[in-house]
Amino acid sequence: MAGIYAHIPFCYTRCSYCDFYKTTDQRMKTSFIKSFCKEISQQKDFFNNNFITTLYFGGGTPSVLTIEEWKIIFEELNTSFDLSKLEELTVEVNPDDVSEQYIKGLHQLGVNRVSMGIQSFNDEHLRKMNRRHNSHQAHEAIHILKQSEINNVSIDLIYGLPYMSWDEWTQNIDWAIEADVQHISAYHLTFEKGTPYYELLKKGKLKEIPEEVSSDQFEILVKKLEAAGFENYEISNFAKPGLYSKHNSSYWTGEPYLGLGPSAHSFDGKARRWNIRSLAGYSNKIEKGDCFWEDEILSPLDIYNERIMLGLRTAKGFEYAFIDDLSNKELKRFAEEEIQKQIQLNNLEMIDGWCCVRREKKFITDRIISDLFYVIED
Ligand code: SF4
C-alpha cells in the first residue's frame, strides 16, 4: 500500500472547535494550487515505486475547489504518480457544497469515495459549532450522493458536546443510521488550544461533560451502529462489512504515506516529516526552492509506542510478531510482561497472532494503551 494525504487548507468559515490548519482567505487559492502542483512533482520519488493505492483529500474543505481547479491538480498527480492501481480516492466535502453537477465532476476525475462533515443533524448544534450548513442541507447532500455514481459515503459525527442532551445524541445516531451510508466516523469533542471553544472553556462559558456521560454516549453509539450492521473496526470508525477506509487503515498498520500541502505529515517507515503550518510560508518556500518541512527520525521507542496506540485502537489489534522482532531487550521484556498482564486481566486477547483489546473492554482502550506505553522517566 502507498497512500497520499493531500491537505487543501481553505474553508469559508471557521468551526468553533476546529484546530486543523486552514485559512478563510480564498484569494490565495491560485497561488496555493501552483505551489501544491510543484510539491507533487518534487515528491514523485517519495515511494520506492510510484504506484499509489489510496489518495485522500482532507483539509480544510477540499470541496471549496472548483472542478476546473481539481483538473489542474489531477493533471499534475497523473504526471508525477501512477494512479492506475488506485483503489480508493476520497474527497472530504461540506454538505452545502454538494450538488449533482459537482459530484458528477468529481466522479469523472476518479473520485470513488466521499467523506462528509455532517457533525450533527440538529440545527441548534450546527449553529453553536458555527458550521455553515444546516440539517436540511445535510439530508439533501446525502440524498444527492446516494443517487450519484459515488455511492461510497462516509459521514462524521461529533459527540461530547456540552449542550447536547441524551435524546439529541441518540436522535443523531438514528439519523445517521437512516442515512444508510457505508461508513460513519464519530469523534468526541476536544477543546484544542487556539479555538473559540477553548476560550469559552477557559472563561467558564462551556464545560467538558463528565467522563461517565462520554462513556455512555460512546457505548450507545457502538450498540446502535453494531445493531444496524456496522463494524466498529477502529475506536472512532464504523463501516458496513468490506467498506473500511483503506487509506486510514494504512495509517493504523504503520504503512508509509506522503502528506502534501501546508501542515501535512508524511511517514516513510523511519522518519516523520511535517510541512510548515502557514500557507504563505509554504508557497514562498516552494517558489524559492527552500525546505518547507521539519522532520525527525523516530526512535525504536517512538515506533513501539505508536504501533501500540494505533494498533490497539483497531478491532484487529497489532501483529504480535512486531514484539518478537523488537531489538531493544529492555523494551521487549517490558512489552512481553505488560501484554501478559493485560491478557490475565482479560483486557487483551490473542487471535491468529494478533493482539487486540477484548470487545467488552473497548471502553477502557485508552487506559490499556497507557499501561502498555514505555515511558522513560527524566
Ligand atoms: S471543521 Fe472542517 S469546515 Fe470546519 S473549520 Fe475545520 S476544517 Fe474547516
Tab-separated table of C-alpha atoms and ligand atoms in Angstrom:
chain	number	residue	atom	x	y	z
A	1	MET	CA	0.000	0.000	0.000
A	2	ALA	CA	1.197	3.516	-0.734
A	3	GLY	CA	-1.047	6.391	0.197
A	4	ILE	CA	-1.080	10.131	-0.278
A	5	TYR	CA	-2.829	12.565	2.045
A	6	ALA	CA	-3.373	15.976	0.433
A	7	HIS	CA	-4.307	18.939	2.616
A	8	ILE	CA	-6.480	21.614	0.999
A	9	PRO	CA	-6.259	24.465	3.527
A	10	PHE	CA	-9.344	26.531	2.683
A	11	CYS	CA	-12.658	26.955	4.492
A	12	TYR	CA	-15.385	29.560	4.059
A	13	THR	CA	-15.961	29.831	7.809
A	14	ARG	CA	-14.253	28.589	10.971
A	15	CYS	CA	-15.970	25.969	13.088
A	16	SER	CA	-15.725	26.762	16.793
A	17	TYR	CA	-13.941	23.537	17.791
A	18	CYS	CA	-11.540	23.133	14.867
A	19	ASP	CA	-7.761	23.398	15.077
A	20	PHE	CA	-6.911	21.990	11.634
A	21	TYR	CA	-4.723	24.296	9.601
A	22	LYS	CA	-6.877	26.431	7.282
A	23	THR	CA	-7.486	29.940	6.007
A	24	THR	CA	-10.743	31.621	5.024
A	25	ASP	CA	-8.895	33.858	2.521
A	26	GLN	CA	-9.942	32.365	-0.835
A	27	ARG	CA	-7.725	34.835	-2.735
A	28	MET	CA	-4.769	32.544	-2.040
A	29	LYS	CA	-6.268	29.569	-3.889
A	30	THR	CA	-4.487	30.242	-7.199
A	31	SER	CA	-1.027	30.585	-5.669
A	32	PHE	CA	-1.698	27.556	-3.453
A	33	ILE	CA	-2.577	25.366	-6.460
A	34	LYS	CA	0.598	26.464	-8.237
A	35	SER	CA	2.823	25.621	-5.239
A	36	PHE	CA	0.887	22.453	-4.481
A	37	CYS	CA	1.483	21.179	-8.037
A	38	LYS	CA	5.186	21.944	-7.626
A	39	GLU	CA	5.237	19.949	-4.404
A	40	ILE	CA	3.512	16.996	-6.108
A	41	SER	CA	6.184	16.991	-8.784
A	42	GLN	CA	9.030	17.328	-6.246
A	43	GLN	CA	7.765	14.363	-4.238
A	44	LYS	CA	7.326	11.951	-7.130
A	45	ASP	CA	10.152	9.730	-5.852
A	46	PHE	CA	8.972	9.605	-2.227
A	47	PHE	CA	7.977	5.934	-2.556
A	48	ASN	CA	10.256	3.216	-3.981
A	49	ASN	CA	7.940	2.818	-6.905
A	50	ASN	CA	5.395	5.470	-7.715
A	51	PHE	CA	2.200	3.378	-7.642
A	52	ILE	CA	-0.369	4.993	-5.387
A	53	THR	CA	-3.140	2.821	-3.943
A	54	THR	CA	-5.032	5.372	-1.846
A	55	LEU	CA	-5.422	9.102	-2.206
A	56	TYR	CA	-7.217	11.187	0.402
A	57	PHE	CA	-8.018	14.906	0.123
A	58	GLY	CA	-8.718	16.441	3.529
A	59	GLY	CA	-8.477	19.883	4.982
A	60	GLY	CA	-9.752	22.449	5.382
A	61	THR	CA	-12.599	21.913	3.000
A	62	PRO	CA	-11.460	20.376	-0.291
A	63	SER	CA	-14.924	20.984	-1.753
A	64	VAL	CA	-14.163	24.729	-1.946
A	65	LEU	CA	-12.163	23.821	-5.075
A	66	THR	CA	-13.953	24.105	-8.399
A	67	ILE	CA	-13.904	21.218	-10.887
A	68	GLU	CA	-11.540	23.289	-13.066
A	69	GLU	CA	-9.137	23.631	-10.129
A	70	TRP	CA	-9.388	19.881	-9.432
A	71	LYS	CA	-8.466	19.195	-13.057
A	72	ILE	CA	-5.198	21.140	-12.677
A	73	ILE	CA	-4.311	19.137	-9.547
A	74	PHE	CA	-5.176	15.758	-11.089
A	75	GLU	CA	-3.193	16.532	-14.201
A	76	GLU	CA	-0.104	17.027	-12.043
A	77	LEU	CA	-0.838	13.948	-9.921
A	78	ASN	CA	-1.200	11.810	-13.036
A	79	THR	CA	2.076	13.159	-14.396
A	80	SER	CA	4.068	12.508	-11.221
A	81	PHE	CA	2.498	9.298	-9.906
A	82	ASP	CA	0.999	6.156	-11.354
A	83	LEU	CA	-2.660	6.249	-10.342
A	84	SER	CA	-3.633	3.231	-12.462
A	85	LYS	CA	-3.733	0.977	-9.375
A	86	LEU	CA	-5.630	3.452	-7.217
A	87	GLU	CA	-8.154	1.562	-5.078
A	88	GLU	CA	-9.647	4.414	-3.074
A	89	LEU	CA	-9.843	8.125	-3.862
A	90	THR	CA	-11.608	10.092	-1.137
A	91	VAL	CA	-12.537	13.771	-1.056
A	92	GLU	CA	-13.866	15.480	2.071
A	93	VAL	CA	-16.860	17.675	1.296
A	94	ASN	CA	-19.070	20.080	3.166
A	95	PRO	CA	-22.806	19.310	2.760
A	96	ASP	CA	-23.648	22.714	1.271
A	97	ASP	CA	-21.062	22.249	-1.497
A	98	VAL	CA	-22.740	19.060	-2.713
A	99	SER	CA	-24.689	19.367	-5.960
A	100	GLU	CA	-25.415	16.767	-8.644
A	101	GLN	CA	-23.096	18.550	-11.042
A	102	TYR	CA	-20.205	18.879	-8.595
A	103	ILE	CA	-20.348	15.207	-7.591
A	104	LYS	CA	-20.529	14.174	-11.241
A	105	GLY	CA	-17.428	16.280	-11.922
A	106	LEU	CA	-15.544	14.639	-9.037
A	107	HIS	CA	-16.573	11.175	-10.200
A	108	GLN	CA	-15.306	11.891	-13.702
A	109	LEU	CA	-11.923	12.701	-12.186
A	110	GLY	CA	-11.822	9.286	-10.488
A	111	VAL	CA	-13.184	10.105	-7.027
A	112	ASN	CA	-14.874	6.966	-5.666
A	113	ARG	CA	-15.478	7.887	-2.026
A	114	VAL	CA	-16.728	10.999	-0.246
A	115	SER	CA	-16.341	11.896	3.400
A	116	MET	CA	-18.844	14.488	4.568
A	117	GLY	CA	-18.604	16.591	7.724
A	118	ILE	CA	-22.189	16.378	8.948
A	119	GLN	CA	-21.244	16.520	12.682
A	120	SER	CA	-24.894	16.753	13.813
A	121	PHE	CA	-28.375	16.650	12.303
A	122	ASN	CA	-29.566	19.194	14.877
A	123	ASP	CA	-29.735	22.821	13.673
A	124	GLU	CA	-29.097	24.257	17.115
A	125	HIS	CA	-25.873	22.204	17.466
A	126	LEU	CA	-24.750	23.220	13.992
A	127	ARG	CA	-25.332	26.888	14.775
A	128	LYS	CA	-23.427	26.656	18.062
A	129	MET	CA	-20.493	24.935	16.296
A	130	ASN	CA	-20.553	27.675	13.624
A	131	ARG	CA	-20.985	25.071	10.905
A	132	ARG	CA	-22.032	26.677	7.623
A	133	HIS	CA	-24.651	24.078	6.697
A	134	ASN	CA	-27.978	23.175	8.286
A	135	SER	CA	-29.659	19.808	8.809
A	136	HIS	CA	-31.821	20.188	5.683
A	137	GLN	CA	-28.675	20.619	3.572
A	138	ALA	CA	-27.142	17.559	5.250
A	139	HIS	CA	-30.126	15.377	4.305
A	140	GLU	CA	-30.167	16.846	0.793
A	141	ALA	CA	-26.454	16.162	0.288
A	142	ILE	CA	-26.848	12.547	1.423
A	143	HIS	CA	-29.751	12.145	-0.998
A	144	ILE	CA	-27.705	13.544	-3.915
A	145	LEU	CA	-24.729	11.330	-3.104
A	146	LYS	CA	-26.880	8.215	-2.858
A	147	GLN	CA	-28.298	8.877	-6.307
A	148	SER	CA	-24.835	9.553	-7.714
A	149	GLU	CA	-22.171	7.235	-9.042
A	150	ILE	CA	-20.063	7.839	-5.938
A	151	ASN	CA	-22.025	5.530	-3.740
A	152	ASN	CA	-19.395	5.104	-1.034
A	153	VAL	CA	-20.133	7.740	1.552
A	154	SER	CA	-18.701	8.369	4.982
A	155	ILE	CA	-20.179	10.895	7.403
A	156	ASP	CA	-18.626	12.448	10.519
A	157	LEU	CA	-20.479	12.945	13.791
A	158	ILE	CA	-19.367	14.732	16.964
A	159	TYR	CA	-20.373	13.705	20.469
A	160	GLY	CA	-19.461	15.032	23.896
A	161	LEU	CA	-20.957	18.452	23.052
A	162	PRO	CA	-21.648	20.252	26.359
A	163	TYR	CA	-25.126	21.360	25.252
A	164	MET	CA	-26.250	18.071	23.694
A	165	SER	CA	-28.907	16.081	25.540
A	166	TRP	CA	-29.042	12.285	25.599
A	167	ASP	CA	-32.116	12.305	23.355
A	168	GLU	CA	-30.434	14.622	20.866
A	169	TRP	CA	-27.429	12.305	20.668
A	170	THR	CA	-29.482	9.154	20.156
A	171	GLN	CA	-31.558	11.034	17.564
A	172	ASN	CA	-28.334	11.949	15.722
A	173	ILE	CA	-27.248	8.309	15.705
A	174	ASP	CA	-30.688	7.286	14.406
A	175	TRP	CA	-30.484	9.867	11.605
A	176	ALA	CA	-27.027	8.585	10.695
A	177	ILE	CA	-28.364	5.025	10.508
A	178	GLU	CA	-31.343	6.157	8.481
A	179	ALA	CA	-28.982	7.922	6.059
A	180	ASP	CA	-27.898	4.412	5.059
A	181	VAL	CA	-24.298	5.398	4.348
A	182	GLN	CA	-21.391	2.966	4.145
A	183	HIS	CA	-19.173	4.496	6.826
A	184	ILE	CA	-19.512	6.643	9.957
A	185	SER	CA	-16.695	8.333	11.904
A	186	ALA	CA	-17.643	9.645	15.339
A	187	TYR	CA	-15.255	11.796	17.348
A	188	HIS	CA	-15.532	13.128	20.878
A	189	LEU	CA	-15.275	16.913	21.121
A	190	THR	CA	-11.878	18.063	22.370
A	191	PHE	CA	-11.095	21.609	23.428
A	192	GLU	CA	-7.983	22.442	21.410
A	193	LYS	CA	-5.870	25.466	22.294
A	194	GLY	CA	-6.441	28.393	19.929
A	195	THR	CA	-10.058	27.507	19.116
A	196	PRO	CA	-13.102	29.624	20.132
A	197	TYR	CA	-14.364	26.666	22.209
A	198	TYR	CA	-11.089	26.561	24.154
A	199	GLU	CA	-11.545	30.249	25.018
A	200	LEU	CA	-15.136	29.631	26.133
A	201	LEU	CA	-13.925	26.733	28.283
A	202	LYS	CA	-11.276	28.933	29.913
A	203	LYS	CA	-13.890	31.629	30.636
A	204	GLY	CA	-16.196	29.024	32.162
A	205	LYS	CA	-18.850	29.549	29.472
A	206	LEU	CA	-18.571	25.936	28.279
A	207	LYS	CA	-17.889	22.888	30.389
A	208	GLU	CA	-16.492	19.484	29.481
A	209	ILE	CA	-19.058	16.752	30.002
A	210	PRO	CA	-18.357	14.222	32.788
A	211	GLU	CA	-16.325	11.146	31.801
A	212	GLU	CA	-19.175	8.766	32.576
A	213	VAL	CA	-21.528	10.669	30.225
A	214	SER	CA	-18.860	10.461	27.478
A	215	SER	CA	-18.581	6.712	28.027
A	216	ASP	CA	-22.362	6.306	27.943
A	217	GLN	CA	-22.566	8.301	24.689
A	218	PHE	CA	-19.870	6.126	23.148
A	219	GLU	CA	-21.495	2.939	24.401
A	220	ILE	CA	-24.907	3.759	22.901
A	221	LEU	CA	-23.199	4.737	19.641
A	222	VAL	CA	-21.466	1.347	19.415
A	223	LYS	CA	-24.620	-0.519	20.421
A	224	LYS	CA	-26.878	1.200	17.893
A	225	LEU	CA	-24.424	1.143	14.988
A	226	GLU	CA	-23.495	-2.509	15.524
A	227	ALA	CA	-27.185	-3.414	15.688
A	228	ALA	CA	-27.580	-1.595	12.351
A	229	GLY	CA	-24.872	-3.739	10.729
A	230	PHE	CA	-21.804	-1.517	11.141
A	231	GLU	CA	-18.466	-2.925	12.288
A	232	ASN	CA	-16.552	-0.833	14.817
A	233	TYR	CA	-13.207	-1.546	13.139
A	234	GLU	CA	-11.383	1.336	14.813
A	235	ILE	CA	-12.414	3.064	18.016
A	236	SER	CA	-13.861	6.102	16.171
A	237	ASN	CA	-14.755	4.392	12.892
A	238	PHE	CA	-17.655	2.216	11.826
A	239	ALA	CA	-18.184	0.621	8.428
A	240	LYS	CA	-20.518	-1.730	6.654
A	241	PRO	CA	-18.717	-5.076	6.036
A	242	GLY	CA	-15.928	-4.770	3.478
A	243	LEU	CA	-16.114	-0.976	3.395
A	244	TYR	CA	-13.394	0.007	5.867
A	245	SER	CA	-11.465	3.126	4.865
A	246	LYS	CA	-8.402	1.719	3.092
A	247	HIS	CA	-6.466	4.960	3.407
A	248	ASN	CA	-6.999	5.392	7.140
A	249	SER	CA	-6.426	1.680	7.775
A	250	SER	CA	-2.943	2.014	6.307
A	251	TYR	CA	-2.065	4.668	8.946
A	252	TRP	CA	-3.060	2.260	11.703
A	253	THR	CA	-0.884	-0.542	10.398
A	254	GLY	CA	2.199	1.666	10.107
A	255	GLU	CA	2.372	1.866	6.277
A	256	PRO	CA	4.377	4.751	4.772
A	257	TYR	CA	2.404	7.712	3.455
A	258	LEU	CA	3.130	11.010	1.802
A	259	GLY	CA	1.477	14.219	3.011
A	260	LEU	CA	1.140	17.134	0.596
A	261	GLY	CA	0.107	20.718	1.352
A	262	PRO	CA	0.699	23.003	4.336
A	263	SER	CA	0.702	21.193	7.711
A	264	ALA	CA	0.515	17.736	6.072
A	265	HIS	CA	2.529	14.931	7.697
A	266	SER	CA	4.492	12.198	5.923
A	267	PHE	CA	5.976	8.940	7.198
A	268	ASP	CA	8.474	6.805	5.299
A	269	GLY	CA	8.703	3.948	7.806
A	270	LYS	CA	11.554	5.536	9.790
A	271	ALA	CA	11.090	9.306	9.883
A	272	ARG	CA	8.152	11.619	10.298
A	273	ARG	CA	8.039	14.882	8.374
A	274	TRP	CA	5.615	17.765	8.637
A	275	ASN	CA	5.147	20.645	6.222
A	276	ILE	CA	5.035	24.137	7.700
A	277	ARG	CA	1.675	25.315	9.010
A	278	SER	CA	1.469	28.527	7.026
A	279	LEU	CA	0.069	28.876	3.533
A	280	ALA	CA	2.113	31.984	2.715
A	281	GLY	CA	5.286	30.399	4.136
A	282	TYR	CA	4.642	27.134	2.276
A	283	SER	CA	4.103	28.871	-1.070
A	284	ASN	CA	7.075	31.240	-0.613
A	285	LYS	CA	9.469	28.470	0.266
A	286	ILE	CA	8.338	26.205	-2.542
A	287	GLU	CA	8.667	29.018	-5.066
A	288	LYS	CA	12.169	29.862	-3.790
A	289	GLY	CA	13.198	26.205	-3.691
A	290	ASP	CA	13.713	26.316	0.105
A	291	CYS	CA	12.935	23.484	2.513
A	292	PHE	CA	9.332	23.747	3.712
A	293	TRP	CA	9.218	20.958	6.255
A	294	GLU	CA	10.732	19.738	9.512
A	295	ASP	CA	11.405	16.123	10.297
A	296	GLU	CA	12.505	13.747	12.999
A	297	ILE	CA	13.859	10.215	12.919
A	298	LEU	CA	11.658	8.076	15.113
A	299	SER	CA	13.445	6.089	17.834
A	300	PRO	CA	12.568	2.386	18.280
A	301	LEU	CA	10.714	3.526	21.403
A	302	ASP	CA	8.604	6.054	19.453
A	303	ILE	CA	7.781	3.394	16.870
A	304	TYR	CA	6.816	0.891	19.603
A	305	ASN	CA	4.518	3.386	21.396
A	306	GLU	CA	2.918	4.445	18.137
A	307	ARG	CA	2.290	0.879	16.931
A	308	ILE	CA	0.721	0.015	20.306
A	309	MET	CA	-1.501	3.082	20.302
A	310	LEU	CA	-2.655	2.855	16.689
A	311	GLY	CA	-2.963	-0.955	16.717
A	312	LEU	CA	-4.983	-1.254	19.910
A	313	ARG	CA	-7.448	1.368	18.709
A	314	THR	CA	-8.399	-1.055	15.920
A	315	ALA	CA	-10.572	-4.134	16.390
A	316	LYS	CA	-7.845	-6.313	14.842
A	317	GLY	CA	-5.094	-5.000	17.132
A	318	PHE	CA	-1.374	-5.294	16.289
A	319	GLU	CA	0.579	-8.225	14.929
A	320	TYR	CA	2.431	-9.856	17.844
A	321	ALA	CA	5.422	-10.650	15.602
A	322	PHE	CA	6.275	-6.959	15.945
A	323	ILE	CA	7.014	-7.542	19.663
A	324	ASP	CA	9.126	-10.644	18.851
A	325	ASP	CA	11.171	-8.515	16.449
A	326	LEU	CA	11.989	-5.726	18.943
A	327	SER	CA	15.767	-5.423	19.148
A	328	ASN	CA	15.867	-3.379	22.359
A	329	LYS	CA	15.927	-6.133	25.014
A	330	GLU	CA	14.613	-3.998	27.858
A	331	LEU	CA	11.722	-2.721	25.742
A	332	LYS	CA	10.934	-6.236	24.572
A	333	ARG	CA	10.869	-7.615	28.143
A	334	PHE	CA	8.643	-4.732	29.262
A	335	ALA	CA	6.217	-5.260	26.349
A	336	GLU	CA	6.014	-9.043	26.845
A	337	GLU	CA	5.355	-8.684	30.585
A	338	GLU	CA	2.762	-5.919	30.182
A	339	ILE	CA	0.915	-7.766	27.430
A	340	GLN	CA	0.792	-10.926	29.557
A	341	LYS	CA	-0.518	-8.885	32.481
A	342	GLN	CA	-3.273	-7.407	30.310
A	343	ILE	CA	-4.174	-10.854	28.973
A	344	GLN	CA	-4.502	-12.177	32.536
A	345	LEU	CA	-6.723	-9.201	33.402
A	346	ASN	CA	-8.905	-10.229	30.415
A	347	ASN	CA	-8.273	-6.853	28.785
A	348	LEU	CA	-6.322	-8.173	25.793
A	349	GLU	CA	-6.571	-11.384	23.782
A	350	MET	CA	-4.585	-13.069	21.027
A	351	ILE	CA	-6.367	-14.014	17.798
A	352	ASP	CA	-4.348	-15.659	14.999
A	353	GLY	CA	-1.122	-13.945	16.002
A	354	TRP	CA	-2.732	-10.531	16.523
A	355	CYS	CA	-3.101	-8.922	19.938
A	356	CYS	CA	-6.289	-6.895	20.438
A	357	VAL	CA	-8.492	-5.353	23.103
A	358	ARG	CA	-11.352	-7.671	24.083
A	359	ARG	CA	-14.649	-6.426	22.688
A	360	GLU	CA	-16.198	-5.921	26.117
A	361	LYS	CA	-13.152	-3.867	27.227
A	362	LYS	CA	-13.056	-1.427	24.306
A	363	PHE	CA	-14.479	1.281	26.556
A	364	ILE	CA	-11.214	1.289	28.540
A	365	THR	CA	-8.915	1.160	25.493
A	366	ASP	CA	-7.132	4.406	26.431
A	367	ARG	CA	-6.279	3.044	29.883
A	368	ILE	CA	-4.917	-0.209	28.411
A	369	ILE	CA	-2.820	1.703	25.879
A	370	SER	CA	-1.351	3.927	28.560
A	371	ASP	CA	-0.356	0.852	30.634
A	372	LEU	CA	1.489	-0.549	27.615
A	373	PHE	CA	3.300	2.705	26.814
A	374	TYR	CA	7.010	2.629	27.529
A	375	VAL	CA	7.960	5.954	29.094
A	376	ILE	CA	11.496	6.935	30.074
A	377	GLU	CA	11.436	8.958	33.291
A	378	ASP	CA	13.623	12.134	33.260
B	1	SF4	S1	-14.117	21.550	10.859
B	1	SF4	FE1	-13.673	21.422	8.670
B	1	SF4	S2	-15.014	23.018	7.782
B	1	SF4	FE2	-14.887	23.476	9.944
B	1	SF4	S3	-13.186	24.945	10.114
B	1	SF4	FE3	-12.349	22.881	10.463
B	1	SF4	S4	-11.584	22.228	8.521
B	1	SF4	FE4	-12.978	23.952	8.121
